[in-house]
Short mmCIF file of C-alpha atoms (C1' of nucleotides) in Angstrom, two decimals:
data_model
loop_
_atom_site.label_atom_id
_atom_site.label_comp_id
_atom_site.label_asym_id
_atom_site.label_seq_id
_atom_site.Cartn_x
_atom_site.Cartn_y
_atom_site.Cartn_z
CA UNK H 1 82.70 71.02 107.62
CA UNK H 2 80.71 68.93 105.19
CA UNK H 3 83.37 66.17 104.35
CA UNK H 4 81.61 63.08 103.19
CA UNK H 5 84.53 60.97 102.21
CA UNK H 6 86.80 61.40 105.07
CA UNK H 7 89.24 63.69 103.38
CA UNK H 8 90.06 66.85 104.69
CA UNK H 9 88.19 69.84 104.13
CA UNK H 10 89.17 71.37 100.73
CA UNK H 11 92.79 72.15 101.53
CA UNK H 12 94.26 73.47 98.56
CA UNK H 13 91.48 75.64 98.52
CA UNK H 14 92.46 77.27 101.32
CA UNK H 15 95.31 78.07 99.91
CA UNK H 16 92.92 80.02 97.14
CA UNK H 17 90.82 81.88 100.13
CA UNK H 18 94.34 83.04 100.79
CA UNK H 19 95.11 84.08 97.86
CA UNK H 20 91.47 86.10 97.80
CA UNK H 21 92.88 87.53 100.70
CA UNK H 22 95.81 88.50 99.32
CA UNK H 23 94.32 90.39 97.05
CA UNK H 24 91.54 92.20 99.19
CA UNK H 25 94.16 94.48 100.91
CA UNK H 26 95.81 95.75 98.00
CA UNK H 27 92.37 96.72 96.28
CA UNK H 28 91.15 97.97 99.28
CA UNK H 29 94.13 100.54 99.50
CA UNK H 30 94.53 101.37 96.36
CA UNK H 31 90.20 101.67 95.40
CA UNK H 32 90.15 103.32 99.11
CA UNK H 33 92.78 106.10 98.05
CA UNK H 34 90.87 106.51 94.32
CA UNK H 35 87.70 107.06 96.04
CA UNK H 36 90.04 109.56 98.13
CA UNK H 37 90.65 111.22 95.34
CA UNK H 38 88.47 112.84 94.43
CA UNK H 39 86.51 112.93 97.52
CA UNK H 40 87.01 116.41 97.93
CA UNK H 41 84.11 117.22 95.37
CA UNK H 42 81.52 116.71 97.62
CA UNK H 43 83.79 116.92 101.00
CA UNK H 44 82.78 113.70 102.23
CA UNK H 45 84.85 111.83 104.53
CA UNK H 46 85.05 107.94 103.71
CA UNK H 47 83.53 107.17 106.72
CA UNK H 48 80.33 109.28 105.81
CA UNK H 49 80.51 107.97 102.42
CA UNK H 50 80.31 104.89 103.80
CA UNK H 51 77.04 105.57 106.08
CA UNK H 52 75.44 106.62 103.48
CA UNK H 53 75.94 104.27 100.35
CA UNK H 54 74.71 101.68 103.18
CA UNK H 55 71.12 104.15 104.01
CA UNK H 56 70.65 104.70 100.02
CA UNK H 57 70.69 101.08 99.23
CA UNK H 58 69.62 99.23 102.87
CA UNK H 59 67.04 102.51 103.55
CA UNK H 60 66.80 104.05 107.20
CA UNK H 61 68.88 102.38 109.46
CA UNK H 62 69.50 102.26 113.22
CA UNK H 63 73.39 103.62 114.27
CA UNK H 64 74.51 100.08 115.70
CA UNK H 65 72.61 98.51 113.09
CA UNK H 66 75.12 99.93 110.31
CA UNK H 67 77.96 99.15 112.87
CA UNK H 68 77.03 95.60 112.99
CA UNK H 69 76.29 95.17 109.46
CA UNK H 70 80.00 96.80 108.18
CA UNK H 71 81.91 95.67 110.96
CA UNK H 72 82.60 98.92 112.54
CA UNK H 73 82.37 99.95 115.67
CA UNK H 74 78.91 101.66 117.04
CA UNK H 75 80.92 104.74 117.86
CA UNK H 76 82.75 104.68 114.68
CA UNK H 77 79.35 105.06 112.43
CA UNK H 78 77.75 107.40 115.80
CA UNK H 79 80.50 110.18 114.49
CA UNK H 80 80.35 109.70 111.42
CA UNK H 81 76.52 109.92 111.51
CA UNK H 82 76.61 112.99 113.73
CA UNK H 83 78.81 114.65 110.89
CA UNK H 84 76.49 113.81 108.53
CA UNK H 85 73.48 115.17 110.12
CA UNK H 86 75.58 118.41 110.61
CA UNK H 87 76.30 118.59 107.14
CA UNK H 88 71.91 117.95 106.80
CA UNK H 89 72.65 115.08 104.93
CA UNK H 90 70.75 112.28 107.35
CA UNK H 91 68.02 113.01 109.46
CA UNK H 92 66.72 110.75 112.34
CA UNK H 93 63.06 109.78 112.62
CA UNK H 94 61.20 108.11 115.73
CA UNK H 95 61.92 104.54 115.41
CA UNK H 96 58.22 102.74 116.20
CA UNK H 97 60.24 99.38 117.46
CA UNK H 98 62.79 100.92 119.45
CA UNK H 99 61.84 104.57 121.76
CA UNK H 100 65.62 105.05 122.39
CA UNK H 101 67.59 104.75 118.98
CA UNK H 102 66.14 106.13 116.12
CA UNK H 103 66.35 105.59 112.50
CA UNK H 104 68.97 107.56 110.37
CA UNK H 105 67.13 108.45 107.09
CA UNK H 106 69.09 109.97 104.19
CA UNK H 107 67.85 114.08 103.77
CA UNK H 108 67.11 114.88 100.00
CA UNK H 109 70.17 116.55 100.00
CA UNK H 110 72.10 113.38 101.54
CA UNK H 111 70.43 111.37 98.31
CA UNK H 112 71.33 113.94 95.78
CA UNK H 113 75.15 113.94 97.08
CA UNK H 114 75.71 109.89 97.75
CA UNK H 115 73.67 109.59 94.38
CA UNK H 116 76.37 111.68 92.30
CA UNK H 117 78.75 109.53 93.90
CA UNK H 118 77.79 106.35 93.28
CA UNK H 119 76.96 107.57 89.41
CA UNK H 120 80.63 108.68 89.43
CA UNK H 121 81.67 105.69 90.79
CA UNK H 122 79.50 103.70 88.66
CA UNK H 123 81.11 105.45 85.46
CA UNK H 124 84.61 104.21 86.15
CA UNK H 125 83.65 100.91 87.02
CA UNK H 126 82.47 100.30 83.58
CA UNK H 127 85.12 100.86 82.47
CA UNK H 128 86.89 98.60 84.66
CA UNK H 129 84.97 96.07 83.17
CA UNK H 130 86.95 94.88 81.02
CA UNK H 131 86.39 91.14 79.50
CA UNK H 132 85.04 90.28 82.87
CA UNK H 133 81.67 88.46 82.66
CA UNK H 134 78.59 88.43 84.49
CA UNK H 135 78.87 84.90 85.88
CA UNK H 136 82.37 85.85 87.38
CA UNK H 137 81.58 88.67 88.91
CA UNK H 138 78.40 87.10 90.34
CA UNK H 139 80.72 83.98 91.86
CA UNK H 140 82.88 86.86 92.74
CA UNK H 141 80.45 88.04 95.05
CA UNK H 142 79.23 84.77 96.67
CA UNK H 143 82.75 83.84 97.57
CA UNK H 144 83.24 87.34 99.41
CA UNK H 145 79.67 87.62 100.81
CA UNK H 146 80.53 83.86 102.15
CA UNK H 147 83.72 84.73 103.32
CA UNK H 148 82.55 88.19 105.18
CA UNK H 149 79.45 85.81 106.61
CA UNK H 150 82.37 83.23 108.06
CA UNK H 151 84.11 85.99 109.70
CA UNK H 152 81.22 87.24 111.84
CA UNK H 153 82.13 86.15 114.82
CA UNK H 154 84.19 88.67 115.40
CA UNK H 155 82.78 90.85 117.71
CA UNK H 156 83.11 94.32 117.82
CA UNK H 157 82.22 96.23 120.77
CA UNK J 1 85.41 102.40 75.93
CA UNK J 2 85.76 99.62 73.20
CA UNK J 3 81.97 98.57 72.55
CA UNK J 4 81.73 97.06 69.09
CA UNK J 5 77.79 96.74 68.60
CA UNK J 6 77.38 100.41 69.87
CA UNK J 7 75.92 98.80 73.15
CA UNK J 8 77.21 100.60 76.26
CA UNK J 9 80.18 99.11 77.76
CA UNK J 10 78.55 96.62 80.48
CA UNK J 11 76.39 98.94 82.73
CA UNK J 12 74.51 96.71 84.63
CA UNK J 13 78.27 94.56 85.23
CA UNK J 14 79.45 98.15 87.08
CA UNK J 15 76.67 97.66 89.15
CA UNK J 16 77.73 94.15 90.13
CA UNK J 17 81.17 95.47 90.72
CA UNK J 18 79.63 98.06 92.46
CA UNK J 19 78.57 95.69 94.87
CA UNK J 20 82.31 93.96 94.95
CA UNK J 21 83.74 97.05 96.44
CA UNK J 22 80.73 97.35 99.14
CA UNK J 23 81.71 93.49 99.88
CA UNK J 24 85.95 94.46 99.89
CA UNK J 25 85.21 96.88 102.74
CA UNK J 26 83.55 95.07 105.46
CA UNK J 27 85.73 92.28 104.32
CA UNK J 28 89.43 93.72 104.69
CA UNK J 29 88.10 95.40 108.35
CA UNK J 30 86.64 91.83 109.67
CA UNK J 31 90.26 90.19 108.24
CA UNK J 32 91.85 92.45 109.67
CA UNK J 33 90.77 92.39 112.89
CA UNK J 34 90.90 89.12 113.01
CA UNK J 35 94.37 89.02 112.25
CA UNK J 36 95.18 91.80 114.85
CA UNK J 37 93.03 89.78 117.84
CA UNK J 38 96.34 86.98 116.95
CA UNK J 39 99.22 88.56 116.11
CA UNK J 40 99.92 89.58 119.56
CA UNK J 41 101.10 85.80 119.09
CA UNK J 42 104.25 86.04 116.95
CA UNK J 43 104.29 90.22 117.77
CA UNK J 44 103.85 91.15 114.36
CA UNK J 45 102.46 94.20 112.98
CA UNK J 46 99.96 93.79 110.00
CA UNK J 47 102.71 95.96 107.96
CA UNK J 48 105.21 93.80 108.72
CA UNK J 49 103.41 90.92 108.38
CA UNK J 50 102.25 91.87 105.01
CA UNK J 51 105.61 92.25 103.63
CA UNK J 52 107.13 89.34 104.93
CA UNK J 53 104.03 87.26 103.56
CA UNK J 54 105.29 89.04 100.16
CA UNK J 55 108.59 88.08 100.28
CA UNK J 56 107.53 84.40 101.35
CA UNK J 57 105.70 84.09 97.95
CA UNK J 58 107.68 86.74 95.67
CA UNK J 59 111.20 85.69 97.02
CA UNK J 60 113.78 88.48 97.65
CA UNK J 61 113.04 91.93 96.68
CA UNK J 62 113.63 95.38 96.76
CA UNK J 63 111.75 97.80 99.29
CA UNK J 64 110.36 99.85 96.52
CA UNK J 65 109.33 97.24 94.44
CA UNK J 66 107.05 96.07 97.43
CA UNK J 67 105.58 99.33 97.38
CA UNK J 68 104.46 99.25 93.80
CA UNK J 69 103.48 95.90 94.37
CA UNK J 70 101.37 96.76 97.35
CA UNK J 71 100.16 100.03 96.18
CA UNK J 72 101.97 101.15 99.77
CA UNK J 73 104.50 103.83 99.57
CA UNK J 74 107.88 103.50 99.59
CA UNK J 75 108.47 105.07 103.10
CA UNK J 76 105.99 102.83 104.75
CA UNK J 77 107.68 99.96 103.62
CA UNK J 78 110.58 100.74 104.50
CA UNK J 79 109.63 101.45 108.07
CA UNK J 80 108.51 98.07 108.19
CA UNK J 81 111.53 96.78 106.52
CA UNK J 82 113.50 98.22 108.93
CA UNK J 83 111.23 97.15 112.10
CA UNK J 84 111.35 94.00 110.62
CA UNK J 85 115.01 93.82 110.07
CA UNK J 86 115.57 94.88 113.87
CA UNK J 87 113.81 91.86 114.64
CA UNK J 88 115.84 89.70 112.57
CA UNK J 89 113.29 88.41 110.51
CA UNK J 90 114.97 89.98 107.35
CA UNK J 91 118.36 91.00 105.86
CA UNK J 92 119.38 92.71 102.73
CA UNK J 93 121.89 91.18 100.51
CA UNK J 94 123.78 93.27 97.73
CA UNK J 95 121.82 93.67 94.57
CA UNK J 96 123.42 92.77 91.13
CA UNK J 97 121.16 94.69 89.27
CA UNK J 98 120.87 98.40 91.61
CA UNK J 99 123.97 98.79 93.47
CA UNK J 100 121.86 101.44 95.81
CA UNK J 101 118.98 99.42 96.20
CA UNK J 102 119.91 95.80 98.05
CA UNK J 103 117.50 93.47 98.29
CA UNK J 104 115.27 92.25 100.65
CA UNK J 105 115.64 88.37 102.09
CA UNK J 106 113.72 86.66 104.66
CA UNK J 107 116.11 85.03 107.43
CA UNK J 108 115.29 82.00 108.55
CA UNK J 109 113.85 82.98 111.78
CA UNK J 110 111.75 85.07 109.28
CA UNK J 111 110.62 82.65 107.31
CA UNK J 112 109.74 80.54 110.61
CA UNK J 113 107.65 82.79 111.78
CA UNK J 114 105.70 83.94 108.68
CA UNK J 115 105.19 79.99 108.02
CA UNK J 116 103.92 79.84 111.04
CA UNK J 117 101.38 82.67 110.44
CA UNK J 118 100.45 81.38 107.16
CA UNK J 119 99.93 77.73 108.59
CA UNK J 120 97.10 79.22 111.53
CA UNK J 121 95.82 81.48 108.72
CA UNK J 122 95.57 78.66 105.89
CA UNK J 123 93.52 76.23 108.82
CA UNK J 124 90.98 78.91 109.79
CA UNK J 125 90.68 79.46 105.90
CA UNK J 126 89.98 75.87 105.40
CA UNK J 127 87.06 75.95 107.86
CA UNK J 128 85.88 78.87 106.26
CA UNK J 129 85.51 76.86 101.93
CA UNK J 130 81.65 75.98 103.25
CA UNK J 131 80.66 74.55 99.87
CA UNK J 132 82.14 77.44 97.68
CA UNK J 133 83.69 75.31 94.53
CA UNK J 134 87.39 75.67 92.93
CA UNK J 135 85.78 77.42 90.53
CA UNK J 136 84.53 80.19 91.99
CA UNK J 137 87.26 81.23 93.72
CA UNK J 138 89.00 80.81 90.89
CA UNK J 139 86.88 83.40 89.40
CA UNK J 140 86.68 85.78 92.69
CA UNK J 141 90.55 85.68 92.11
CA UNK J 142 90.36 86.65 88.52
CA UNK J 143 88.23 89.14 89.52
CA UNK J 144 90.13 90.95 91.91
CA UNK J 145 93.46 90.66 90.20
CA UNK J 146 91.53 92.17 87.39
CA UNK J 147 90.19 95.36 89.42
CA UNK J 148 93.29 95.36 91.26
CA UNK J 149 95.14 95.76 87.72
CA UNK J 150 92.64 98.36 86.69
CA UNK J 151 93.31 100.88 89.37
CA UNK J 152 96.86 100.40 89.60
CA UNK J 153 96.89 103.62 87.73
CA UNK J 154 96.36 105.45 90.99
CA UNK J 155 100.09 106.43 91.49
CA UNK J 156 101.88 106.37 95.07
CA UNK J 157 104.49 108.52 95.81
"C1'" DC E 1 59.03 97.46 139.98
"C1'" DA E 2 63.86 96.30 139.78
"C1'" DA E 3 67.61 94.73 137.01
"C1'" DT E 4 69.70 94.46 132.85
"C1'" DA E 5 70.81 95.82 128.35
"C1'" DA E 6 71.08 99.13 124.71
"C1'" DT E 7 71.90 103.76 123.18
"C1'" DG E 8 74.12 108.40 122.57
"C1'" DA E 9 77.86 111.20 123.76
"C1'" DC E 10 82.46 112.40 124.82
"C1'" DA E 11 87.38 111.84 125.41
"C1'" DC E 12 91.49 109.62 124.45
"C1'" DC E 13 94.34 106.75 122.01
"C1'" DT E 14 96.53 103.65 118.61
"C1'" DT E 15 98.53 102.92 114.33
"C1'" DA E 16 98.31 102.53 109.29
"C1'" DG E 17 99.80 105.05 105.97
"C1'" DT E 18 101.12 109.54 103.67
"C1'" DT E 19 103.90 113.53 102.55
"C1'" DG E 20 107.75 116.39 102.67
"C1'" DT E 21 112.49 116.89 102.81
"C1'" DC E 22 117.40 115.90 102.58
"C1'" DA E 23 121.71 113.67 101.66
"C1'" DT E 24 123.78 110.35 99.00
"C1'" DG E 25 125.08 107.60 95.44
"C1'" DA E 26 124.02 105.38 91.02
"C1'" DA E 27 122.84 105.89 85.89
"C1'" DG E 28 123.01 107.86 81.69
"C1'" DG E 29 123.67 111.28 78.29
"C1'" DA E 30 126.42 115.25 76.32
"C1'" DT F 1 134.79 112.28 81.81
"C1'" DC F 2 131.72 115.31 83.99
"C1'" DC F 3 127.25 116.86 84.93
"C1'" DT F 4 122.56 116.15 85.51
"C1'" DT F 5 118.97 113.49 86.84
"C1'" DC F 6 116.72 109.97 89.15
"C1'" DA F 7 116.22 106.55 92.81
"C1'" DT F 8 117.05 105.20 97.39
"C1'" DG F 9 117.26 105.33 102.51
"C1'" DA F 10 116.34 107.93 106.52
"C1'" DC F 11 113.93 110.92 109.44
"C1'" DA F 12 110.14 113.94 110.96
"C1'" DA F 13 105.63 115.57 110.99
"C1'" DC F 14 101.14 114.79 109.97
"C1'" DT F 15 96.38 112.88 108.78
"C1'" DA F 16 92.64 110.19 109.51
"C1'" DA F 17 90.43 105.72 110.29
"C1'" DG F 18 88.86 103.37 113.66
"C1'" DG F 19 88.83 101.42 118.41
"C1'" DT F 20 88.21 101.53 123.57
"C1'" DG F 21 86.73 103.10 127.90
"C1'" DT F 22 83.34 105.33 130.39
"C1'" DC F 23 79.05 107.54 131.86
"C1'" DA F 24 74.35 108.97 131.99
"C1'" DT F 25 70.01 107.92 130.24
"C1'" DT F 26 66.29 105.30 128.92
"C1'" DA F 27 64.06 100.98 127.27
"C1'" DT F 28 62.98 96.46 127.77
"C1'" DT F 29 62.24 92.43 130.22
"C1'" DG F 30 61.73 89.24 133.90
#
DNA sequence: CAATAATGACACCTTAGTTGTCATGAAGGA
DNA sequence: TCCTTCATGACAACTAAGGTGTCATTATTG
């Protein structure tokens, strides 16, 4: 906390985080049953959407690696990993730092389906544009990214 | 799409929402975690917490309209209305405008106890400003409210 | 080389949240 | 006024996200 005056630290402002809170479950219900929705095109469970939006725009991954980085447990992504690579849409490759966990790499396949998705995706999110501007949605995104930084340390696993 | 210079409507802006969504995931899981690892405290579910926190800030209402509002369906809520209601942290009181419907009220053991949740949650919050401004929260808020408005044509129940 | 830590795999479980259905009672139109 | 329709509350069954506990195996490190 970086008061230099002596005066609390930013509490009305907390009361905004809250807010921003407030907000984050709602959207995440209702953009998490949208992307339900029509989830059935391509079969894809959320949880394998989710692996694989991370490999298309982090590239190959190791499994605890994407647990760590989306807060879900190492077993969580492990499944949902495994179904993936059933489906041929990951593939692991040796990984040259570690011998026992090796990369997940997105198949061709696994690119062509995550990259119809994300285009999809990407088509109705223009339109949810709206009057929004570009500086909003960029402060938008530091406040989240500084807020989901702040809550690391909560372990998982 | 309402472009008036025959550009395309904001392409590279989906992208940055894009990127909103990937941040709303991780986010709502950490948060809610982290609200799970203390609830044990007061014993309250995150449903029931959630619509107790909306009845602190929306006053009395009725269990549909909490639904709507939380793009949860109206069985859900009621199950928590009801949980909620066995612990006496709520009680309905006749409704002048929908003689079916009554409406919702926090007790004042209710109240108590969401306060109290709201309190612990507004000084962790506090730690958690960093050097994020008024203003962009501000904007993260308008942002949200904005998507959040945008999908709330994804119908429940 | 031994001890520790990390990984993959499997099983089980919790619980958020939905859907389906039914009875009831309120609203509203003919 | 009656009939139809819609909304509500209640209950049951279900789905799926996601976690936890555990074990064997294999690296990594001291």
């Amino acid at each position: 906390m970086s008061e230099t005056d002596g005066g609390p630290a930013a509490p009305e402002l907390a009361d905004r985080l809250a807010e921003v809170f407030d907000l984050v479950g709602p959207l995440y219900r209702r953009a998490y049953r949208k992307v339900e929705l029509d989830s059935p095109i391509e079969g894809l469970s959320v949880g394998v959407r989710a692996v694989l939006t991370m490999l298309r725009e982090h590239g190959p991954m190791t499994v605890p690696q994407m647990g760590r980085a989306q807060a879900l447990s190492r077993q969580f992504v492990q499944r949902m990993i495994n179904d993936a690579a059933a489906r041929g849409l990951v593939e692991s490759v040796p990984n040259p730092a570690h011998k026992r966990s090796s990369l997940i790499r997105l198949t061709e396949q696994g690119r062509i389906a995550i990259t119809a998705v994300a285009d999809r995706e990407r088509a109705v999110l223009g339109q949810a544009a709206g009057d929004l501007t570009e500086a909003e949605v960029a402060a938008c995104i530091r406040v989240l990214s500084h807020l989901l930084h702040f809550l690391d340390h909560v372990e998982v696993d």
